[in-house]
Amino acid sequence: MLSEAGIRTLAEVLIGDIPGYYSYKSGGKIVHFFNTNFGFTDVYRQGFPSRWFHTVENLKILWNNNRLDEFLNLILSKRFVMVDNGLNEVQALEKINEIVTYLNNELSVEGYKLHKRGNEYILISEDNDLKFIGEGGFANVYKSRSTGLIVKKLKDDFKAFIGIRHRFKREFDLTRSLSDLVGVIEVNEFNESDYSYTMEEAESTLEEFVINNQHNENTKLVMIRQILYIMKTVHDRNIIHRDISPNNVLLFHGQLKISDFGLGKDLDMFHSHRTMRTHSMGQYYYCAPEQFMQLKEGDKRSDVYSLGSLINFLMTGDPRDSKHFLRNPVEKAKNENPSVRYSDAGHLLQGIEKAIDYHQNKERKELVSTKINNRVYDDDVENYIYGLNAINLCQAILEIPNMVSAIITFIKTDEKRAIETLKMIENEYLNVCRHWDDYDNFGEVAYNVISDNLTYVSQEISAKILYEVSYNKNRFNMKRLVDKLIDAGVDPTIEDMLI
């Protein structure tokens, strides 16, 4: 129960003893108020107790009869405040916010808080109402038993730091500014007395949803598109998140929503709202390299990096694993050099859509095959090769004329790409060859890698392939290519592997 002091606060606010909230009320008006609205039968006459005492006693009776919320909803109604203070509608709504803020500041000492559920206010005891469900770097998260809402509250250890308080409030303000977007979590009200705010409850995090369920390719693509479209709309508002991860994407009845803009930044503002007291600056595998150096360096391209890791997680279960048909746009998104990445989530979405189109469109594959056959190498060809898994890559080398040339062009541009592609070939080429001359195609790939003097690791993998084809498969044409390499001169260790 509220203490005597807490109930007296409510009384003094109502009767006007605390200025600025309600008009002054005489004893007669107070008696009329309670008799009219709550069925009391008091009579105002000589010897009547003091105004505040009478009000306190009546409020105790309302409390004991579970009618205090009824009292609060009356005095916080727009009509009551308009009439009592002589205000217009807009002024009354502003006044109600002032009253609620004041009461929450005063009642928080006793662990009570006014909370709005729908169109009604209820007074809740936070000690009994809040169930702890988790924590982050700076805040604890609770579920309100009375409202069903989630309450995020700044930890006591950080309330003394003005920078952290500002950042926590900014998280709420940024999220609230995006409240018209379907894909951003809804936040309701901010309580400055204890630095907390309420938001809707999710079914699960994206991480939990992915780990605990089996998802086919179409479901994964639906989730990827949802997330990228949400972040496109956020970036279109010139706002960045800077902490995108599967734990900050929540599931609501089939709809994914972005949450936790704690590291967020409004690029239209003149200052960065940053603090050096950051606990993690985003989860490790999802955080862009430049953010580890300095948080303020993060921009839309930092979000793009995180989204690339998120796509990997959705496709493979591992944010580091890009062995899937969206590898081309993902690796561009995750390039260590921000200038190479997509400029924002919208452009990443375009790249993903293009990769999906190549993966699913047979006619487009035929067009790409024609380009490869005609020795044309462009973005279409590159996207096609990127989308191939190991078996399909080896089959394409066998089936598409001049595919060897396209592969060499593809791997020359990036060492990591070369090593991954050659390892894919090494792991599968023996399984797809059905005729003796099939092996020659892979020997030619290996020969070109060595003759073009690609990196040592690439040559090492290629030397193994070329030796296998030349000697274990006894392909005379490939033996001649080995002799040609040795005559031209190669790295001695590579030469040792070829003979």
Short mmCIF file of N, CA and C in Angstrom, two decimals, residues 21-147:
data_model
loop_
_atom_site.label_atom_id
_atom_site.label_comp_id
_atom_site.label_asym_id
_atom_site.label_seq_id
_atom_site.Cartn_x
_atom_site.Cartn_y
_atom_site.Cartn_z
N TYR A 21 -0.62 22.53 -10.94
CA TYR A 21 -1.24 21.33 -11.50
C TYR A 21 -2.77 21.40 -11.50
N TYR A 22 -3.36 21.73 -10.35
CA TYR A 22 -4.81 21.88 -10.27
C TYR A 22 -5.14 23.17 -9.52
N SER A 23 -6.37 23.63 -9.73
CA SER A 23 -6.80 24.85 -9.05
C SER A 23 -6.99 24.59 -7.55
N TYR A 24 -6.91 25.68 -6.78
CA TYR A 24 -7.14 25.58 -5.33
C TYR A 24 -8.59 25.20 -5.08
N LYS A 25 -8.79 24.26 -4.14
CA LYS A 25 -10.15 23.80 -3.84
C LYS A 25 -10.44 23.99 -2.36
N SER A 26 -11.56 24.63 -2.09
CA SER A 26 -12.00 24.83 -0.71
C SER A 26 -12.54 23.52 -0.14
N GLY A 27 -12.78 23.51 1.17
CA GLY A 27 -13.32 22.31 1.80
C GLY A 27 -14.64 21.89 1.18
N GLY A 28 -15.49 22.87 0.89
CA GLY A 28 -16.79 22.55 0.31
C GLY A 28 -16.66 21.90 -1.07
N LYS A 29 -15.72 22.41 -1.87
CA LYS A 29 -15.53 21.84 -3.21
C LYS A 29 -14.98 20.41 -3.13
N ILE A 30 -14.14 20.17 -2.14
CA ILE A 30 -13.56 18.83 -2.00
C ILE A 30 -14.66 17.83 -1.61
N VAL A 31 -15.52 18.24 -0.67
CA VAL A 31 -16.63 17.37 -0.27
C VAL A 31 -17.52 17.08 -1.47
N HIS A 32 -17.83 18.12 -2.24
CA HIS A 32 -18.66 17.95 -3.43
C HIS A 32 -18.01 16.99 -4.43
N PHE A 33 -16.69 17.11 -4.59
CA PHE A 33 -15.96 16.25 -5.53
C PHE A 33 -16.12 14.78 -5.17
N PHE A 34 -15.89 14.44 -3.91
CA PHE A 34 -15.96 13.03 -3.52
C PHE A 34 -17.41 12.52 -3.46
N ASN A 35 -18.33 13.38 -3.01
CA ASN A 35 -19.73 12.94 -2.95
C ASN A 35 -20.28 12.68 -4.34
N THR A 36 -19.96 13.57 -5.27
CA THR A 36 -20.51 13.47 -6.62
C THR A 36 -19.91 12.31 -7.41
N ASN A 37 -18.61 12.14 -7.29
CA ASN A 37 -17.93 11.17 -8.16
C ASN A 37 -17.75 9.79 -7.55
N PHE A 38 -17.79 9.69 -6.22
CA PHE A 38 -17.48 8.40 -5.60
C PHE A 38 -18.50 7.96 -4.55
N GLY A 39 -19.63 8.68 -4.47
CA GLY A 39 -20.72 8.24 -3.62
C GLY A 39 -20.55 8.49 -2.14
N PHE A 40 -19.62 9.37 -1.76
CA PHE A 40 -19.51 9.72 -0.34
C PHE A 40 -20.72 10.57 0.07
N THR A 41 -20.99 10.62 1.37
CA THR A 41 -22.16 11.37 1.87
C THR A 41 -21.75 12.38 2.94
N ASP A 42 -20.55 12.91 2.83
CA ASP A 42 -20.06 13.86 3.83
C ASP A 42 -20.79 15.19 3.71
N VAL A 43 -20.82 15.91 4.83
CA VAL A 43 -21.42 17.24 4.88
C VAL A 43 -20.37 18.22 5.37
N TYR A 44 -20.22 19.31 4.64
CA TYR A 44 -19.23 20.31 5.02
C TYR A 44 -19.88 21.29 5.99
N ARG A 45 -19.34 21.34 7.21
CA ARG A 45 -19.89 22.23 8.23
C ARG A 45 -18.78 22.61 9.20
N GLN A 46 -19.16 23.41 10.21
CA GLN A 46 -18.19 23.88 11.19
C GLN A 46 -17.54 22.69 11.90
N GLY A 47 -16.25 22.79 12.12
CA GLY A 47 -15.51 21.71 12.76
C GLY A 47 -15.03 20.64 11.79
N PHE A 48 -15.26 20.91 10.50
CA PHE A 48 -14.81 19.96 9.47
C PHE A 48 -13.28 19.87 9.50
N PRO A 49 -12.70 18.68 9.31
CA PRO A 49 -11.23 18.55 9.35
C PRO A 49 -10.58 19.35 8.22
N SER A 50 -9.27 19.47 8.30
CA SER A 50 -8.54 20.22 7.27
C SER A 50 -8.77 19.60 5.89
N ARG A 51 -8.60 20.44 4.88
CA ARG A 51 -8.85 20.00 3.50
C ARG A 51 -8.01 18.77 3.14
N TRP A 52 -6.69 18.86 3.41
CA TRP A 52 -5.81 17.76 3.00
C TRP A 52 -6.10 16.49 3.81
N PHE A 53 -6.45 16.65 5.10
CA PHE A 53 -6.72 15.47 5.92
C PHE A 53 -7.97 14.74 5.42
N HIS A 54 -9.01 15.52 5.12
CA HIS A 54 -10.24 14.92 4.59
C HIS A 54 -9.97 14.19 3.27
N THR A 55 -9.16 14.82 2.43
CA THR A 55 -8.84 14.20 1.13
C THR A 55 -8.04 12.92 1.32
N VAL A 56 -7.06 12.96 2.22
CA VAL A 56 -6.25 11.77 2.49
C VAL A 56 -7.11 10.62 2.99
N GLU A 57 -8.02 10.91 3.93
CA GLU A 57 -8.86 9.85 4.48
C GLU A 57 -9.76 9.23 3.42
N ASN A 58 -10.30 10.06 2.54
CA ASN A 58 -11.14 9.52 1.47
C ASN A 58 -10.33 8.70 0.47
N LEU A 59 -9.11 9.15 0.20
CA LEU A 59 -8.25 8.38 -0.72
C LEU A 59 -7.88 7.02 -0.11
N LYS A 60 -7.70 6.97 1.19
CA LYS A 60 -7.44 5.68 1.84
C LYS A 60 -8.62 4.73 1.66
N ILE A 61 -9.83 5.29 1.79
CA ILE A 61 -11.03 4.47 1.60
C ILE A 61 -11.09 3.95 0.16
N LEU A 62 -10.80 4.83 -0.80
CA LEU A 62 -10.79 4.40 -2.20
C LEU A 62 -9.73 3.32 -2.43
N TRP A 63 -8.56 3.48 -1.80
CA TRP A 63 -7.51 2.47 -1.93
C TRP A 63 -7.99 1.12 -1.40
N ASN A 64 -8.58 1.14 -0.22
CA ASN A 64 -9.02 -0.11 0.41
C ASN A 64 -10.15 -0.78 -0.36
N ASN A 65 -10.85 -0.01 -1.17
CA ASN A 65 -11.94 -0.56 -1.98
C ASN A 65 -11.53 -0.74 -3.44
N ASN A 66 -10.21 -0.70 -3.68
CA ASN A 66 -9.67 -0.90 -5.04
C ASN A 66 -10.24 0.09 -6.05
N ARG A 67 -10.42 1.33 -5.59
CA ARG A 67 -10.98 2.35 -6.49
C ARG A 67 -10.02 3.51 -6.72
N LEU A 68 -8.78 3.37 -6.27
CA LEU A 68 -7.85 4.49 -6.44
C LEU A 68 -7.55 4.75 -7.91
N ASP A 69 -7.47 3.69 -8.72
CA ASP A 69 -7.24 3.89 -10.16
C ASP A 69 -8.40 4.66 -10.78
N GLU A 70 -9.60 4.42 -10.28
CA GLU A 70 -10.77 5.16 -10.76
C GLU A 70 -10.60 6.66 -10.47
N PHE A 71 -10.12 6.97 -9.27
CA PHE A 71 -9.85 8.35 -8.89
C PHE A 71 -8.79 8.97 -9.81
N LEU A 72 -7.71 8.23 -10.04
CA LEU A 72 -6.62 8.75 -10.87
C LEU A 72 -7.08 9.00 -12.30
N ASN A 73 -7.88 8.10 -12.84
CA ASN A 73 -8.35 8.29 -14.21
C ASN A 73 -9.30 9.47 -14.33
N LEU A 74 -10.02 9.77 -13.26
CA LEU A 74 -10.88 10.94 -13.29
C LEU A 74 -10.06 12.22 -13.31
N ILE A 75 -9.12 12.35 -12.37
CA ILE A 75 -8.38 13.62 -12.28
C ILE A 75 -7.38 13.78 -13.41
N LEU A 76 -7.05 12.68 -14.11
CA LEU A 76 -6.14 12.76 -15.25
C LEU A 76 -6.89 12.74 -16.58
N SER A 77 -8.20 12.85 -16.53
CA SER A 77 -8.97 12.89 -17.77
C SER A 77 -8.86 14.28 -18.40
N LYS A 78 -8.93 14.31 -19.69
CA LYS A 78 -8.81 15.58 -20.42
C LYS A 78 -9.91 16.55 -20.00
N ARG A 79 -11.14 16.06 -19.87
CA ARG A 79 -12.26 16.94 -19.53
C ARG A 79 -12.07 17.55 -18.15
N PHE A 80 -11.67 16.74 -17.17
CA PHE A 80 -11.50 17.25 -15.81
C PHE A 80 -10.43 18.34 -15.76
N VAL A 81 -9.31 18.09 -16.42
CA VAL A 81 -8.20 19.05 -16.38
C VAL A 81 -8.59 20.33 -17.12
N MET A 82 -9.33 20.21 -18.21
CA MET A 82 -9.78 21.40 -18.94
C MET A 82 -10.66 22.28 -18.06
N VAL A 83 -11.65 21.66 -17.40
CA VAL A 83 -12.59 22.42 -16.58
C VAL A 83 -11.90 22.97 -15.34
N ASP A 84 -11.10 22.14 -14.68
CA ASP A 84 -10.47 22.54 -13.42
C ASP A 84 -9.50 23.70 -13.61
N ASN A 85 -8.78 23.70 -14.74
CA ASN A 85 -7.75 24.71 -14.95
C ASN A 85 -8.13 25.77 -15.97
N GLY A 86 -9.31 25.62 -16.59
CA GLY A 86 -9.72 26.59 -17.60
C GLY A 86 -8.82 26.55 -18.82
N LEU A 87 -8.49 25.34 -19.30
CA LEU A 87 -7.57 25.18 -20.42
C LEU A 87 -8.30 24.68 -21.66
N ASN A 88 -7.67 24.90 -22.81
CA ASN A 88 -8.21 24.28 -24.02
C ASN A 88 -7.70 22.84 -24.11
N GLU A 89 -8.10 22.14 -25.15
CA GLU A 89 -7.80 20.70 -25.24
C GLU A 89 -6.30 20.43 -25.30
N VAL A 90 -5.59 21.17 -26.13
CA VAL A 90 -4.15 20.95 -26.27
C VAL A 90 -3.43 21.27 -24.97
N GLN A 91 -3.80 22.38 -24.35
CA GLN A 91 -3.17 22.75 -23.09
C GLN A 91 -3.44 21.71 -22.00
N ALA A 92 -4.65 21.15 -22.01
CA ALA A 92 -5.00 20.14 -21.01
C ALA A 92 -4.14 18.89 -21.17
N LEU A 93 -3.92 18.46 -22.41
CA LEU A 93 -3.09 17.28 -22.64
C LEU A 93 -1.65 17.52 -22.19
N GLU A 94 -1.14 18.72 -22.44
CA GLU A 94 0.20 19.05 -21.97
C GLU A 94 0.26 19.04 -20.44
N LYS A 95 -0.80 19.57 -19.82
CA LYS A 95 -0.85 19.62 -18.36
C LYS A 95 -0.90 18.21 -17.77
N ILE A 96 -1.65 17.31 -18.40
CA ILE A 96 -1.73 15.93 -17.92
C ILE A 96 -0.34 15.29 -17.91
N ASN A 97 0.43 15.52 -18.96
CA ASN A 97 1.79 14.97 -19.01
C ASN A 97 2.64 15.51 -17.87
N GLU A 98 2.47 16.80 -17.57
CA GLU A 98 3.23 17.41 -16.46
C GLU A 98 2.83 16.76 -15.13
N ILE A 99 1.53 16.54 -14.94
CA ILE A 99 1.05 15.96 -13.68
C ILE A 99 1.57 14.54 -13.51
N VAL A 100 1.48 13.74 -14.58
CA VAL A 100 1.94 12.35 -14.52
C VAL A 100 3.44 12.30 -14.21
N THR A 101 4.21 13.17 -14.86
CA THR A 101 5.65 13.20 -14.61
C THR A 101 5.94 13.55 -13.15
N TYR A 102 5.24 14.54 -12.63
CA TYR A 102 5.45 14.93 -11.24
C TYR A 102 5.09 13.80 -10.28
N LEU A 103 3.94 13.19 -10.49
CA LEU A 103 3.51 12.11 -9.59
C LEU A 103 4.46 10.92 -9.65
N ASN A 104 4.92 10.60 -10.84
CA ASN A 104 5.86 9.47 -10.96
C ASN A 104 7.18 9.77 -10.25
N ASN A 105 7.62 11.02 -10.34
CA ASN A 105 8.85 11.39 -9.62
C ASN A 105 8.67 11.23 -8.11
N GLU A 106 7.51 11.64 -7.62
CA GLU A 106 7.27 11.58 -6.18
C GLU A 106 7.01 10.15 -5.70
N LEU A 107 6.24 9.40 -6.48
CA LEU A 107 5.84 8.06 -6.03
C LEU A 107 6.92 7.00 -6.28
N SER A 108 7.89 7.32 -7.13
CA SER A 108 8.94 6.34 -7.42
C SER A 108 9.76 6.00 -6.18
N VAL A 109 9.81 6.93 -5.23
CA VAL A 109 10.54 6.68 -3.98
C VAL A 109 9.96 5.46 -3.27
N GLU A 110 8.66 5.25 -3.42
CA GLU A 110 8.00 4.12 -2.77
C GLU A 110 7.85 2.92 -3.70
N GLY A 111 8.43 3.03 -4.91
CA GLY A 111 8.36 1.91 -5.84
C GLY A 111 7.07 1.84 -6.63
N TYR A 112 6.33 2.95 -6.68
CA TYR A 112 5.07 2.99 -7.43
C TYR A 112 5.23 3.85 -8.68
N LYS A 113 4.39 3.54 -9.66
CA LYS A 113 4.46 4.26 -10.92
C LYS A 113 3.10 4.27 -11.58
N LEU A 114 2.75 5.43 -12.16
CA LEU A 114 1.55 5.52 -12.97
C LEU A 114 1.86 5.02 -14.37
N HIS A 115 1.08 4.08 -14.83
CA HIS A 115 1.31 3.54 -16.18
C HIS A 115 0.02 3.61 -16.97
N LYS A 116 0.14 3.99 -18.23
CA LYS A 116 -1.04 4.09 -19.07
C LYS A 116 -1.21 2.82 -19.87
N ARG A 117 -2.34 2.16 -19.69
CA ARG A 117 -2.66 0.95 -20.44
C ARG A 117 -3.89 1.25 -21.28
N GLY A 118 -3.66 1.36 -22.59
CA GLY A 118 -4.74 1.80 -23.46
C GLY A 118 -5.07 3.25 -23.16
N ASN A 119 -6.31 3.52 -22.80
CA ASN A 119 -6.72 4.89 -22.46
C ASN A 119 -6.83 5.12 -20.96
N GLU A 120 -6.40 4.14 -20.17
CA GLU A 120 -6.56 4.25 -18.73
C GLU A 120 -5.21 4.23 -18.01
N TYR A 121 -5.17 4.94 -16.88
CA TYR A 121 -3.99 4.92 -16.02
C TYR A 121 -4.19 3.91 -14.90
N ILE A 122 -3.10 3.22 -14.57
CA ILE A 122 -3.13 2.33 -13.41
C ILE A 122 -1.89 2.61 -12.57
N LEU A 123 -2.04 2.47 -11.27
CA LEU A 123 -0.92 2.66 -10.34
C LEU A 123 -0.37 1.29 -10.01
N ILE A 124 0.90 1.07 -10.33
CA ILE A 124 1.48 -0.24 -10.12
C ILE A 124 2.66 -0.16 -9.16
N SER A 125 2.85 -1.23 -8.41
CA SER A 125 4.01 -1.38 -7.54
C SER A 125 5.08 -2.12 -8.34
N GLU A 126 6.16 -1.43 -8.65
CA GLU A 126 7.18 -2.03 -9.50
C GLU A 126 7.84 -3.23 -8.83
N ASP A 127 7.96 -3.22 -7.52
CA ASP A 127 8.60 -4.35 -6.82
C ASP A 127 7.81 -5.63 -7.04
N ASN A 128 6.51 -5.55 -7.07
CA ASN A 128 5.67 -6.73 -7.25
C ASN A 128 5.30 -6.96 -8.70
N ASP A 129 5.40 -5.91 -9.50
CA ASP A 129 4.89 -5.98 -10.86
C ASP A 129 5.93 -6.43 -11.87
N LEU A 130 7.19 -6.10 -11.63
CA LEU A 130 8.22 -6.34 -12.64
C LEU A 130 8.91 -7.68 -12.44
N LYS A 131 8.92 -8.47 -13.49
CA LYS A 131 9.61 -9.76 -13.48
C LYS A 131 10.87 -9.64 -14.34
N PHE A 132 12.02 -9.89 -13.74
CA PHE A 132 13.29 -9.78 -14.46
C PHE A 132 13.38 -10.86 -15.53
N ILE A 133 13.73 -10.44 -16.76
CA ILE A 133 13.84 -11.43 -17.85
C ILE A 133 15.18 -11.37 -18.57
N GLY A 134 16.00 -10.36 -18.31
CA GLY A 134 17.29 -10.31 -18.99
C GLY A 134 17.99 -8.99 -18.76
N GLU A 135 19.20 -8.88 -19.33
CA GLU A 135 19.95 -7.64 -19.18
C GLU A 135 20.87 -7.44 -20.36
N GLY A 136 21.22 -6.17 -20.58
CA GLY A 136 22.20 -5.80 -21.59
C GLY A 136 23.36 -5.11 -20.91
N GLY A 137 24.17 -4.42 -21.69
CA GLY A 137 25.33 -3.77 -21.12
C GLY A 137 24.98 -2.68 -20.13
N PHE A 138 23.92 -1.92 -20.41
CA PHE A 138 23.58 -0.77 -19.59
C PHE A 138 22.22 -0.88 -18.92
N ALA A 139 21.39 -1.82 -19.34
CA ALA A 139 20.01 -1.82 -18.86
C ALA A 139 19.55 -3.23 -18.49
N ASN A 140 18.62 -3.29 -17.54
CA ASN A 140 17.92 -4.52 -17.23
C ASN A 140 16.57 -4.51 -17.94
N VAL A 141 16.07 -5.71 -18.23
CA VAL A 141 14.81 -5.82 -18.95
C VAL A 141 13.84 -6.64 -18.09
N TYR A 142 12.63 -6.11 -17.95
CA TYR A 142 11.61 -6.74 -17.12
C TYR A 142 10.33 -6.90 -17.93
N LYS A 143 9.45 -7.77 -17.42
CA LYS A 143 8.10 -7.84 -17.95
C LYS A 143 7.13 -7.40 -16.87
N SER A 144 6.24 -6.49 -17.23
CA SER A 144 5.24 -6.01 -16.29
C SER A 144 4.08 -7.00 -16.24
N ARG A 145 3.84 -7.54 -15.05
CA ARG A 145 2.74 -8.50 -14.90
C ARG A 145 1.38 -7.84 -15.13
N SER A 146 1.28 -6.58 -14.77
CA SER A 146 -0.02 -5.91 -14.86
C SER A 146 -0.37 -5.48 -16.27
N THR A 147 0.63 -5.13 -17.06
CA THR A 147 0.35 -4.61 -18.40
C THR A 147 0.76 -5.56 -19.52
#
